[in-house]
Tab-separated table of C-alpha atoms and ligand atoms in Angstrom:
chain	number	residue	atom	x	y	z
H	1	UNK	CA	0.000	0.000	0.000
H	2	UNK	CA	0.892	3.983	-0.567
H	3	UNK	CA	0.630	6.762	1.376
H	4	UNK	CA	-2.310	8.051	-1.274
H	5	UNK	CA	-4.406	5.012	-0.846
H	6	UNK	CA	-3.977	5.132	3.320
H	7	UNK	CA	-5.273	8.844	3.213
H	8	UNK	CA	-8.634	8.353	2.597
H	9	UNK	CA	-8.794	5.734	5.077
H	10	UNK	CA	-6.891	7.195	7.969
H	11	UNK	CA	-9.499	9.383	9.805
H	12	UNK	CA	-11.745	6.516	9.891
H	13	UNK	CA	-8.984	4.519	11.133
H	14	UNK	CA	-8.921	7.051	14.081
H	15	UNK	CA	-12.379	7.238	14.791
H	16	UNK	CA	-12.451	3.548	15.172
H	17	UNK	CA	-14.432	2.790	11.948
H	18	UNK	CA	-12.444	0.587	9.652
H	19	UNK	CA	-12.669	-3.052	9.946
H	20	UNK	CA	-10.045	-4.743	11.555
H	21	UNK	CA	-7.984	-6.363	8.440
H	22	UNK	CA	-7.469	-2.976	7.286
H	23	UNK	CA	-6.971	-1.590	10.618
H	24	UNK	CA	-3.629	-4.400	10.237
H	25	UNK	CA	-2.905	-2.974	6.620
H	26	UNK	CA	-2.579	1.057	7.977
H	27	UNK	CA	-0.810	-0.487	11.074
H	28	UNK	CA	1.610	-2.629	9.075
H	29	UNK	CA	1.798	0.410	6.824
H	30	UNK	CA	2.484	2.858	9.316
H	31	UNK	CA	5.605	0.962	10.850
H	32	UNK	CA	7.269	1.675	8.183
H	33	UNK	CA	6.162	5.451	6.856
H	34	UNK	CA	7.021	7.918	8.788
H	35	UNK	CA	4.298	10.400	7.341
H	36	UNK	CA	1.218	8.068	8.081
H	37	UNK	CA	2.361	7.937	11.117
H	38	UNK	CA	2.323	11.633	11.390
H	39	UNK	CA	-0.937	11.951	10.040
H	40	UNK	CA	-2.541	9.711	12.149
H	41	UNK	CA	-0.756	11.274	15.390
H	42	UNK	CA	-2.130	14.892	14.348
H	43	UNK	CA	-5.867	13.438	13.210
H	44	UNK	CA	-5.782	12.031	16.939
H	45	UNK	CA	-4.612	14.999	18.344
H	46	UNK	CA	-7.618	16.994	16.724
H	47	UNK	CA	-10.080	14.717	17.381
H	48	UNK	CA	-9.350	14.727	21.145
H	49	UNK	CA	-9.303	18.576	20.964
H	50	UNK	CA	-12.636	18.384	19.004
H	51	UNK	CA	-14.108	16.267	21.876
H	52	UNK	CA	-12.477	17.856	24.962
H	53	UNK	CA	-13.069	21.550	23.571
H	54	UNK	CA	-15.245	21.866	20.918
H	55	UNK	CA	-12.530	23.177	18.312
H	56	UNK	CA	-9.033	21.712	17.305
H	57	UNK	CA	-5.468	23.679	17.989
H	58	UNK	CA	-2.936	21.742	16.102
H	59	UNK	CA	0.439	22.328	16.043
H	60	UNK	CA	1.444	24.625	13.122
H	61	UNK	CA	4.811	21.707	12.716
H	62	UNK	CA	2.273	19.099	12.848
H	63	UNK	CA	-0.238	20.751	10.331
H	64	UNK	CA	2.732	21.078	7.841
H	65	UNK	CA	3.504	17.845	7.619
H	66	UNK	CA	-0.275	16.924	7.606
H	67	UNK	CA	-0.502	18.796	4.571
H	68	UNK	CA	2.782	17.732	2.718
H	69	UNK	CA	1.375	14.223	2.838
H	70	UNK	CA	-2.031	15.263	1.479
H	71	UNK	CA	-0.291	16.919	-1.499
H	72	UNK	CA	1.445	14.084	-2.269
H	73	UNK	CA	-0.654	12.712	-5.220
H	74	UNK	CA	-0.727	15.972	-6.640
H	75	UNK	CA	1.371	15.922	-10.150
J	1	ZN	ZN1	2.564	6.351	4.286
């Protein structure tokens, strides 16, 4: 799997949505890319500030790289 087919994929992994056998694909994915695992940290990160406050702060660092893995099946 690459990064671009994880993306769609990952906030549901975070809320808990995705069936397990792909939960094991993003996992088995993630051990090894660096960016997923990024993503996934900062989706959690504004999800709990969602829940706890009713709006999200994230990190401008973490937003960055958020975004740089977004872009990456742009041409
Ligand atoms: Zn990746």
């Amino acid at each position: 799997m690459h990064c671009k087919d994880m993306l769609g994929s990952l906030s549901a992994y975070v809320d808990g949505e995705l069936e397990a056998q792909f939960c094991a694909e993003i996992e088995r994915h993630m051990a090894d890319c660096g960016n997923c695992r990024a993503v996934v940290d900062t989706l959690r990160k504004t999800v709990y500030l969602y829940r706890e406050h009713g709006h999200a702060d994230v990190p401008e660092e973490a937003r960055d790289r958020l975004y740089a893995v977004l872009h990456l099946d742009k041409p």
